[in-house]
Short mmCIF file of N, CA and C in Angstrom, two decimals:
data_model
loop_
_atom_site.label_atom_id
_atom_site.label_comp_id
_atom_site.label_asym_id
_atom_site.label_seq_id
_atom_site.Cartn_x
_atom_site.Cartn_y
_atom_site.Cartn_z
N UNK L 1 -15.75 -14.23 19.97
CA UNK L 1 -15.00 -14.11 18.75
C UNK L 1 -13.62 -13.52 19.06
N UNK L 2 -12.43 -14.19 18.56
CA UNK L 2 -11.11 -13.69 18.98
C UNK L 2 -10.80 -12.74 17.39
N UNK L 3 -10.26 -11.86 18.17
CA UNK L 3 -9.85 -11.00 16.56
C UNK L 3 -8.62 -11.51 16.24
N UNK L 4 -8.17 -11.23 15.16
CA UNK L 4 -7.24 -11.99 14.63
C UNK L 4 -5.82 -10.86 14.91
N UNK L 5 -4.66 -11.77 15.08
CA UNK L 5 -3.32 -10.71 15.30
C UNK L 5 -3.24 -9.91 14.15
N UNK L 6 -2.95 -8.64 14.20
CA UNK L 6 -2.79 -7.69 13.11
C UNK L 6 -1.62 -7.19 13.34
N UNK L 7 -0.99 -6.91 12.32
CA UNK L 7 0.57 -6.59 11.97
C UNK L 7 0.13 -4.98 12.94
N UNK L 8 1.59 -4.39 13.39
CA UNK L 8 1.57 -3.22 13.79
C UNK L 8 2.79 -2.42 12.92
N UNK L 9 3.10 -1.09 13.42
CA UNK L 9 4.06 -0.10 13.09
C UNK L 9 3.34 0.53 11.97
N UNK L 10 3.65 1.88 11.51
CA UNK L 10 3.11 2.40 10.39
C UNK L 10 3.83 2.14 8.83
N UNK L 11 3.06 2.29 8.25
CA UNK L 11 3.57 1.79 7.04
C UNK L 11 3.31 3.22 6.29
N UNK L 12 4.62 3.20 5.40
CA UNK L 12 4.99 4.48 4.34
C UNK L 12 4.13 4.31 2.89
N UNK L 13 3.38 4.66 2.08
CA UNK L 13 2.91 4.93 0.72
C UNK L 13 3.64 5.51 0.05
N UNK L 14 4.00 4.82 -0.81
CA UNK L 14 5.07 5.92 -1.64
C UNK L 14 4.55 6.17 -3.63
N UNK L 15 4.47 7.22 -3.86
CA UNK L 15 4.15 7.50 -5.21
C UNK L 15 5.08 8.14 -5.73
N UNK L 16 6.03 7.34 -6.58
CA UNK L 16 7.05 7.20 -6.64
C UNK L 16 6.93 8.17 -8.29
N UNK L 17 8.59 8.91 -8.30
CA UNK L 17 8.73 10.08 -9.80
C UNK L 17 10.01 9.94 -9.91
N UNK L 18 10.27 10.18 -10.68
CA UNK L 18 11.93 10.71 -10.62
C UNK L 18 12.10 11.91 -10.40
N UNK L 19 11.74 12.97 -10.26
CA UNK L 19 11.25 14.41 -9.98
C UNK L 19 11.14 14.41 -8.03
N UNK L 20 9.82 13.96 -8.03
CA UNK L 20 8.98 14.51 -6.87
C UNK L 20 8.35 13.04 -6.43
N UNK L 21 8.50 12.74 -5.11
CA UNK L 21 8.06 11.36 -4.70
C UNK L 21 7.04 11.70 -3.37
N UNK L 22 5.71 11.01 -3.49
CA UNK L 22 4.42 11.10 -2.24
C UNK L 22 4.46 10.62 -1.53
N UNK L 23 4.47 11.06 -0.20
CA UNK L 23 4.59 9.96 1.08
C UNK L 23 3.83 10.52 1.84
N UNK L 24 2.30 9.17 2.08
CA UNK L 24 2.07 8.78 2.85
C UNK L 24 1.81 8.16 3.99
N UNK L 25 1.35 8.20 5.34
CA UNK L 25 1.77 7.22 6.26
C UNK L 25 0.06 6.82 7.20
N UNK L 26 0.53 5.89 7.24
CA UNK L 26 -0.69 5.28 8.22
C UNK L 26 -0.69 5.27 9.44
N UNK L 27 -1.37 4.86 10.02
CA UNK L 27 -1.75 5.13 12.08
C UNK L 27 -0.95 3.50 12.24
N UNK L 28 0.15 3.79 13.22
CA UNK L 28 0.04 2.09 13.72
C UNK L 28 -0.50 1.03 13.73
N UNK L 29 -1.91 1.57 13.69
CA UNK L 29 -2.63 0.75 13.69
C UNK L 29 -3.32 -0.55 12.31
N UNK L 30 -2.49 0.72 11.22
CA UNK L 30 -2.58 0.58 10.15
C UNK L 30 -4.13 0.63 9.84
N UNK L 31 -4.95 1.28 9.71
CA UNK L 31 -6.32 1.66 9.38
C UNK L 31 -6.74 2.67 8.84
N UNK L 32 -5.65 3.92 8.92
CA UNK L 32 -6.08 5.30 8.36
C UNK L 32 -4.88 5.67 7.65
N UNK L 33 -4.85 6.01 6.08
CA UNK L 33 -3.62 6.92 5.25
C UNK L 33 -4.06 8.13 5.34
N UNK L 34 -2.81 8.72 5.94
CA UNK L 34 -2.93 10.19 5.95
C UNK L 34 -1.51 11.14 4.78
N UNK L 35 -2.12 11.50 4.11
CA UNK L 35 -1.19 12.58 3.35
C UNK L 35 0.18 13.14 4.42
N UNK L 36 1.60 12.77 3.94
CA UNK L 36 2.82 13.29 4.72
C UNK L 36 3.15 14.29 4.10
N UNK L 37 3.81 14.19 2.93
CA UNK L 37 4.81 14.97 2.15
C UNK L 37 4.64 14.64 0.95
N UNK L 38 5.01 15.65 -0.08
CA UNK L 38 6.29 15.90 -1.36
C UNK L 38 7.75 16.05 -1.18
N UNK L 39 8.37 14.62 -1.31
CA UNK L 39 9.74 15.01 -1.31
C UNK L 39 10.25 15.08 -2.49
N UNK L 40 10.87 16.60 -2.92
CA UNK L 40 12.00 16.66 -4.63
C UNK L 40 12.88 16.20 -3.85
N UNK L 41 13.62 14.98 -5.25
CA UNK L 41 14.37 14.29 -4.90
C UNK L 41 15.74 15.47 -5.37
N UNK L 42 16.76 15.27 -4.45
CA UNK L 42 18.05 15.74 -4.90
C UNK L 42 19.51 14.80 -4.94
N UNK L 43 19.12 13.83 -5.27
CA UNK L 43 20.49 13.28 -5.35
C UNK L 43 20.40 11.95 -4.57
N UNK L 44 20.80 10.93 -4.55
CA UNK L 44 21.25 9.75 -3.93
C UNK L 44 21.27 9.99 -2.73
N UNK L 45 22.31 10.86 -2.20
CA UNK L 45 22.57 11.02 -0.79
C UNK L 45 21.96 11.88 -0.11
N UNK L 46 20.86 12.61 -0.73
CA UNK L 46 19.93 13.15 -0.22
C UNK L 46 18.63 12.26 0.22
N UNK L 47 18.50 11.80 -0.67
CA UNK L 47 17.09 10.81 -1.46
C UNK L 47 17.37 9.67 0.27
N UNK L 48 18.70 9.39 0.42
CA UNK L 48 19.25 8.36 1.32
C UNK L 48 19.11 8.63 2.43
N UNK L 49 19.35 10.14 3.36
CA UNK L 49 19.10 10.45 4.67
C UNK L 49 17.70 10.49 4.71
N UNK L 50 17.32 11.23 3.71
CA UNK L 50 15.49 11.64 3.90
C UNK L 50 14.74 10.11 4.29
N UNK L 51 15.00 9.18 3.57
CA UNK L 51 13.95 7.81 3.71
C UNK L 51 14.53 6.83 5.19
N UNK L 52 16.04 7.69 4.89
CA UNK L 52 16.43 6.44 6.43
C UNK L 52 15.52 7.66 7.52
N UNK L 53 15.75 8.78 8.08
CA UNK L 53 14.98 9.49 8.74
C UNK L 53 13.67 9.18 8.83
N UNK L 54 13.05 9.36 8.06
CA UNK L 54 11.61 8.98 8.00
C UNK L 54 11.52 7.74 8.40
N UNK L 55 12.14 6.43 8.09
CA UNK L 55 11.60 5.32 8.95
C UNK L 55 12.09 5.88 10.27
N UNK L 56 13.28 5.87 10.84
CA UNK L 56 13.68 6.22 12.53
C UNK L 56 12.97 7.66 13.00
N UNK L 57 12.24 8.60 12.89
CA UNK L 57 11.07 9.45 13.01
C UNK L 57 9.69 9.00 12.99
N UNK L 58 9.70 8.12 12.09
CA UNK L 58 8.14 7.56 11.89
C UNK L 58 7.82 6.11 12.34
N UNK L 59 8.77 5.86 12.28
CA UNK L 59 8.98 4.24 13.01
C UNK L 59 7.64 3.07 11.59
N UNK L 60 9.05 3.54 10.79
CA UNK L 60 7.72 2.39 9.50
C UNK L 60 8.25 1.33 9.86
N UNK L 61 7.37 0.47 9.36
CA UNK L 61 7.49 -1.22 9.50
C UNK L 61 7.45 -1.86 8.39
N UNK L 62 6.85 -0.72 7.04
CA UNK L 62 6.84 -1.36 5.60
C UNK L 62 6.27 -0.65 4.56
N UNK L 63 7.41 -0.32 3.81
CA UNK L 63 6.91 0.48 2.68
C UNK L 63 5.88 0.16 1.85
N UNK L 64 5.15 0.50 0.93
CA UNK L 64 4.11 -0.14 0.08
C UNK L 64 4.41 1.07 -1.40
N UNK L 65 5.02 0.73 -2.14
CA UNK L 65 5.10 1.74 -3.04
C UNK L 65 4.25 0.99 -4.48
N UNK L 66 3.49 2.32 -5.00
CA UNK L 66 2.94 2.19 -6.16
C UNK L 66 3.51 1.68 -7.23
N UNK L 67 2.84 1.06 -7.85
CA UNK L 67 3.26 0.23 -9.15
C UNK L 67 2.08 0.95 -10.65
N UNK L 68 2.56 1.91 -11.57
CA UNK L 68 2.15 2.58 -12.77
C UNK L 68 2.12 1.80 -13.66
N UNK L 69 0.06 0.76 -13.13
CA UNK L 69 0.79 -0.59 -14.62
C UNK L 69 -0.15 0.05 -15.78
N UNK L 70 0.09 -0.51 -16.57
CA UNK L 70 -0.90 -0.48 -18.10
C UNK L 70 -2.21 -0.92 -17.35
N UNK L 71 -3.64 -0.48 -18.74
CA UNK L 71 -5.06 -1.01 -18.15
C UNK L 71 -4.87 -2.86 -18.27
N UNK L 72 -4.17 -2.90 -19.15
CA UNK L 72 -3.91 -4.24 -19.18
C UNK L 72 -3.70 -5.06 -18.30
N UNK L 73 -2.65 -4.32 -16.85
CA UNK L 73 -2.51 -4.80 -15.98
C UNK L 73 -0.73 -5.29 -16.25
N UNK L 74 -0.40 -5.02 -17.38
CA UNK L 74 1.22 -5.57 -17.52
C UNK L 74 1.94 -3.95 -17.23
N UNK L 75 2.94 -4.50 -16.40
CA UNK L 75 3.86 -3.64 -16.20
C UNK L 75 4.53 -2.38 -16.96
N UNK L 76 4.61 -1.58 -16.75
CA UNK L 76 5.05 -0.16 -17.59
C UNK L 76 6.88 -0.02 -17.27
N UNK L 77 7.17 1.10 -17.92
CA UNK L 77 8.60 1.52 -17.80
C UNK L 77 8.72 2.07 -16.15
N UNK L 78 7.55 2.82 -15.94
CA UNK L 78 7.33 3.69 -14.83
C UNK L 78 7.73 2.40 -13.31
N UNK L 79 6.26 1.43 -14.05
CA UNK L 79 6.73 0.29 -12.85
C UNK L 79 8.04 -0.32 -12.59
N UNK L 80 8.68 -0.56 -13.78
CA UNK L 80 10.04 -1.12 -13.43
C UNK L 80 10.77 0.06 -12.57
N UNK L 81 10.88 1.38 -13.04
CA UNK L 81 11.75 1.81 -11.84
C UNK L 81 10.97 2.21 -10.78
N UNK L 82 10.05 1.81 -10.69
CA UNK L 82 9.53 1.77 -9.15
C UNK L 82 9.84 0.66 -8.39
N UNK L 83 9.94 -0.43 -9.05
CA UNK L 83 10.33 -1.68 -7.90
C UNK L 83 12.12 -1.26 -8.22
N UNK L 84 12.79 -0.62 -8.76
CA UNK L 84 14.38 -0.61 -8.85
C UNK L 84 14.09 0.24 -7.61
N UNK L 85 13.22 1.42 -7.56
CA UNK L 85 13.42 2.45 -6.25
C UNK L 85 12.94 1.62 -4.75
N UNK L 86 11.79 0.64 -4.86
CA UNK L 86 11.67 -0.35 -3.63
C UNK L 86 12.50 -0.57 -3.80
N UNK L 87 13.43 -1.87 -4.36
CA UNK L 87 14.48 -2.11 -4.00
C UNK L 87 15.70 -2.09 -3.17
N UNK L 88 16.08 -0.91 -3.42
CA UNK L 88 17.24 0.49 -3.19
C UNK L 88 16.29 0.83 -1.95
N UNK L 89 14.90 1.01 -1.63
CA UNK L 89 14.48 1.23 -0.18
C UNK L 89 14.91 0.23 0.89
N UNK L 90 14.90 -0.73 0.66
CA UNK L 90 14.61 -2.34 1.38
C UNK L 90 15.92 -2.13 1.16
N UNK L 91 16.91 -2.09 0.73
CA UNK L 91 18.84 -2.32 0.97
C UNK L 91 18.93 -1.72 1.78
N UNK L 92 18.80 -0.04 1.52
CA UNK L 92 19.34 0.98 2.10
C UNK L 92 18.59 1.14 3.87
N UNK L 93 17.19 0.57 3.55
CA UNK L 93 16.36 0.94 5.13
C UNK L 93 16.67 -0.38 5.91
N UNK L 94 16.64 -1.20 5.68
CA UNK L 94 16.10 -2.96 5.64
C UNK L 94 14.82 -3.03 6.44
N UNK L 95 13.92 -2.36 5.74
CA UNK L 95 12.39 -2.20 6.15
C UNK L 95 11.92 -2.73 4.35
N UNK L 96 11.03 -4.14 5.05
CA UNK L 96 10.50 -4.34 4.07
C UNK L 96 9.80 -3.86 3.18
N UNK L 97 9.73 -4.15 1.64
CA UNK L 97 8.87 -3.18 0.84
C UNK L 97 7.85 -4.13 -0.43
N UNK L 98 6.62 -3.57 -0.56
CA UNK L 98 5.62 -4.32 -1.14
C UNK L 98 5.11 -3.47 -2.11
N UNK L 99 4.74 -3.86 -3.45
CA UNK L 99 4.05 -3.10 -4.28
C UNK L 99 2.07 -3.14 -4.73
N UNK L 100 1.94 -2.54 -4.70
CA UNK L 100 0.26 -2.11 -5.18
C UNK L 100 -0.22 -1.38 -6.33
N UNK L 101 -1.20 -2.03 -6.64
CA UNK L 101 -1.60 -0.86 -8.19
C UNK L 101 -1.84 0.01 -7.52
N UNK L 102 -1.24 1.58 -8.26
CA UNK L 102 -1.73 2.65 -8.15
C UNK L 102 -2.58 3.27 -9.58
N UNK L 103 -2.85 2.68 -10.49
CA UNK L 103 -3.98 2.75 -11.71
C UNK L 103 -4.58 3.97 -11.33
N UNK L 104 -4.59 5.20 -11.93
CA UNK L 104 -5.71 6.23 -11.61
C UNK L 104 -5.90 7.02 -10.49
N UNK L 105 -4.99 6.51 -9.04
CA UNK L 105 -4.66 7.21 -8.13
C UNK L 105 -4.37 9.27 -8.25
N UNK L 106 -2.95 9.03 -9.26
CA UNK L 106 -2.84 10.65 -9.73
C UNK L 106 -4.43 11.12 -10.37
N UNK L 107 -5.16 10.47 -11.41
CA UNK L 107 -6.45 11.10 -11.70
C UNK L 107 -6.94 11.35 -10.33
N UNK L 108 -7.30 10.66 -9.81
CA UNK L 108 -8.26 10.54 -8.65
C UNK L 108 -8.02 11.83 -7.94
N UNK L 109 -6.54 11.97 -7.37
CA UNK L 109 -6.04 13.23 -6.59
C UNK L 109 -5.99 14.38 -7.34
N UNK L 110 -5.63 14.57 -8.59
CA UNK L 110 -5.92 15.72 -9.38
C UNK L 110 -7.63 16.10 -9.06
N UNK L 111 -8.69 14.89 -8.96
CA UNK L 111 -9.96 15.67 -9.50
C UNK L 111 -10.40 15.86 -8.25
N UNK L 112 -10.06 15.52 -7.47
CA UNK L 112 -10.29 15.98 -5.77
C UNK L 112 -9.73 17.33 -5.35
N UNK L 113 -8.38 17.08 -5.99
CA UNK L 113 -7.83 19.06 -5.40
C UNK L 113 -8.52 20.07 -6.87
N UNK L 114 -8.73 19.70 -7.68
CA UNK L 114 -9.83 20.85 -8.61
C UNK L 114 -11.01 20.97 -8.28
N UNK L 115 -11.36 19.55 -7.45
CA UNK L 115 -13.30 19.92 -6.74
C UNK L 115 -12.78 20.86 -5.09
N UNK L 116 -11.91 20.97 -4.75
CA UNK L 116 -11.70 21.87 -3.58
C UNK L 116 -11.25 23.60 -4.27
N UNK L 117 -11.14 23.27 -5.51
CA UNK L 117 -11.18 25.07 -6.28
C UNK L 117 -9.57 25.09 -5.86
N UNK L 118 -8.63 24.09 -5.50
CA UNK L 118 -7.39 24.93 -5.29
C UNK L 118 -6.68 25.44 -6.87
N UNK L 119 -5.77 26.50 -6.19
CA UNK L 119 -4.39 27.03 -7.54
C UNK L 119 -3.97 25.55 -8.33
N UNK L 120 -3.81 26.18 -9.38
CA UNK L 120 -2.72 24.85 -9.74
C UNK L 120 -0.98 24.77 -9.09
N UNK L 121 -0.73 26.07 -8.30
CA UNK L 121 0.23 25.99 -7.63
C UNK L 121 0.00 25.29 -6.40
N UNK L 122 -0.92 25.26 -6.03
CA UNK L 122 -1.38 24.72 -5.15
C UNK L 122 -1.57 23.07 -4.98
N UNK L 123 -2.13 22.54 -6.50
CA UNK L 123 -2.32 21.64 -6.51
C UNK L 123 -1.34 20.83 -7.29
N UNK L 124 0.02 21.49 -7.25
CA UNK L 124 0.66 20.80 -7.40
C UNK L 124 1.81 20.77 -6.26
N UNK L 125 1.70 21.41 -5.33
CA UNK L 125 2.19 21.13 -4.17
C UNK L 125 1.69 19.79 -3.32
N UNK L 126 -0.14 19.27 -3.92
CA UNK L 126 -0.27 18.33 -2.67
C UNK L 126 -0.27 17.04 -3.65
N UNK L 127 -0.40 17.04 -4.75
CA UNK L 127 -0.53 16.22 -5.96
C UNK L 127 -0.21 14.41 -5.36
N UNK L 128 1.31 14.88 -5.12
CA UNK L 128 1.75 13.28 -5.30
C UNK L 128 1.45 12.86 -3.96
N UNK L 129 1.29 13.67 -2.63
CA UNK L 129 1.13 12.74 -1.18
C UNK L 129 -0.01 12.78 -1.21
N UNK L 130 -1.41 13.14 -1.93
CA UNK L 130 -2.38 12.97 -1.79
C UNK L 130 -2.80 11.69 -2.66
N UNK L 131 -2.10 11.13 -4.08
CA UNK L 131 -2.09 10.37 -4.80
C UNK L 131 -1.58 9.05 -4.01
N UNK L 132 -0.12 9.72 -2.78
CA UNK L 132 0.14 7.80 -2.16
C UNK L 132 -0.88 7.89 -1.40
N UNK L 133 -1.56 9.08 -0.82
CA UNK L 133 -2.46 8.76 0.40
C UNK L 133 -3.74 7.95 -0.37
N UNK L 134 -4.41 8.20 -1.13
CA UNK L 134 -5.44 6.94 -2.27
C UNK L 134 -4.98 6.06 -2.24
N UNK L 135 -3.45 5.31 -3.00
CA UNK L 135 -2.97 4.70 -3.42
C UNK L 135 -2.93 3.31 -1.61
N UNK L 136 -2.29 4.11 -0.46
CA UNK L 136 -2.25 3.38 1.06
C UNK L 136 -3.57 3.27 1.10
N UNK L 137 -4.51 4.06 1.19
CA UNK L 137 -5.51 3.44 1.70
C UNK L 137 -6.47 2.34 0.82
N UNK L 138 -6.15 1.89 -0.18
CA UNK L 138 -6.54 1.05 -1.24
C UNK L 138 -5.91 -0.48 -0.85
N UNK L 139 -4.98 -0.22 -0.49
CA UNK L 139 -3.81 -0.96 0.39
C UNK L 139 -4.47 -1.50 1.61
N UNK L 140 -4.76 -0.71 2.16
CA UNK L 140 -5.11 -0.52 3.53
C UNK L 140 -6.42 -1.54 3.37
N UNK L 141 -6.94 -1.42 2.75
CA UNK L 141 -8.43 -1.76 2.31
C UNK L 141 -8.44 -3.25 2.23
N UNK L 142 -7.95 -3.27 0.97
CA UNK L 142 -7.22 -4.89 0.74
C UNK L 142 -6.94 -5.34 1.41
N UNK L 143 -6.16 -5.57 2.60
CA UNK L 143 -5.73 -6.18 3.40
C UNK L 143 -6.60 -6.31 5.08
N UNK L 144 -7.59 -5.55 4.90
CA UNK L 144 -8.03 -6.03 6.26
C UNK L 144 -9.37 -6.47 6.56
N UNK L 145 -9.60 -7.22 5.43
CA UNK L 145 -10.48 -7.86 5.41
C UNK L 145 -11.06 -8.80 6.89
N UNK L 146 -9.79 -9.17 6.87
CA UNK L 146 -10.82 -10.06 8.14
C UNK L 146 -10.52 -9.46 9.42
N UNK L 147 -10.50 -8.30 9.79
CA UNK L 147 -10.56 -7.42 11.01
C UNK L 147 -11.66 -7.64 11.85
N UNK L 148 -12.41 -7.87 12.37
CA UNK L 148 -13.25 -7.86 13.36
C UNK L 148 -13.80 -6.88 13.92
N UNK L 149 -13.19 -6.47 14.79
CA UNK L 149 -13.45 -5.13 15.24
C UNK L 149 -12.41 -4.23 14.91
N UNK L 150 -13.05 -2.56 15.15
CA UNK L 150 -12.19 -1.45 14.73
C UNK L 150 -11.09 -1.70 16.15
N UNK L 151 -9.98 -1.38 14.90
CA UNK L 151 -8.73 -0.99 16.36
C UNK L 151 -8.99 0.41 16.54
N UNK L 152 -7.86 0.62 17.38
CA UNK L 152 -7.86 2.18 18.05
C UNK L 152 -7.69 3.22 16.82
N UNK L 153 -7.50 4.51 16.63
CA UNK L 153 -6.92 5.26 15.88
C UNK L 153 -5.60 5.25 15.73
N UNK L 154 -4.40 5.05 17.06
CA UNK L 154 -3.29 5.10 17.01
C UNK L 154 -3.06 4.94 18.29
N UNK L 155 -2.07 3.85 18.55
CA UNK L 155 -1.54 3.37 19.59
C UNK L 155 -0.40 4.29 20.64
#
């Protein structure tokens, strides 16, 4: 059985705010999301070094940022400026960028850091990179379906 070519480089999760944005990142290998950061955003030209850094530090290959749709499944206000903020990623990085439901992700990470008993200072420090880290590995999931065998942890 030949395994099939699998994309490499790590890919960024992003749970996207106008406030406070989650970034998670995956193993090269793309198989494991691990919780990065909370970045508060400060400004354009802040917002601009931080994401170009992070790809040339992290060496991404492709953003995947959350999309906040209705249960309906139709798009929200939230989603539109999330693909305006992909967007503005993919100009400014020219690292491609892809969107995913994140539906329930923030629930999900809220009821995980209250079953660990943390502060709410606390839990709002890990809130949103624990929300892209759900959100990537849902991602992650989806897409590797036809894997074969496990790759490495990280190349």
């Amino acid at each position: 059985m030949s395994e099939r070519q699998q994309p490499r480089g790590r890919i960024a999760g992003i749970d996207y705010g106008t406030v406070r944005i989650g970034i998670a990142l995956s193993d090269r290998g793309r198989t494991i999301a691990s919780p990065h950061e909370n970045y508060t955003r400060r400004g354009l030209d802040h917002d601009a070094r931080r994401f170009t850094r992070l790809v040339d530090e992290e060496q991404i290959t492709l953003f995947v940022v959350g999309l906040p749709v209705h249960l309906s499944g139709e798009e929200s206000q939230k989603s539109i400026e999330a693909r305006r903020f992909g967007d503005w990623l993919r100009e400014l990085t020219g690292v491609e960028v892809e969107y995913f439901d994140e539906r329930f992700t923030s629930v999900e990470a809220e009821q995980h850091l209250l079953d660990a008993q943390l502060t709410k200072k606390r839990r709002k420090r890990r809130l949103d990179m624990l929300a892209a880290q759900i959100m990537l590995a849902a991602y992650l999931q989806s897409t590797d379906s036809g894997r074969q065998t496990p790759g490495a942890l990280d190349d």
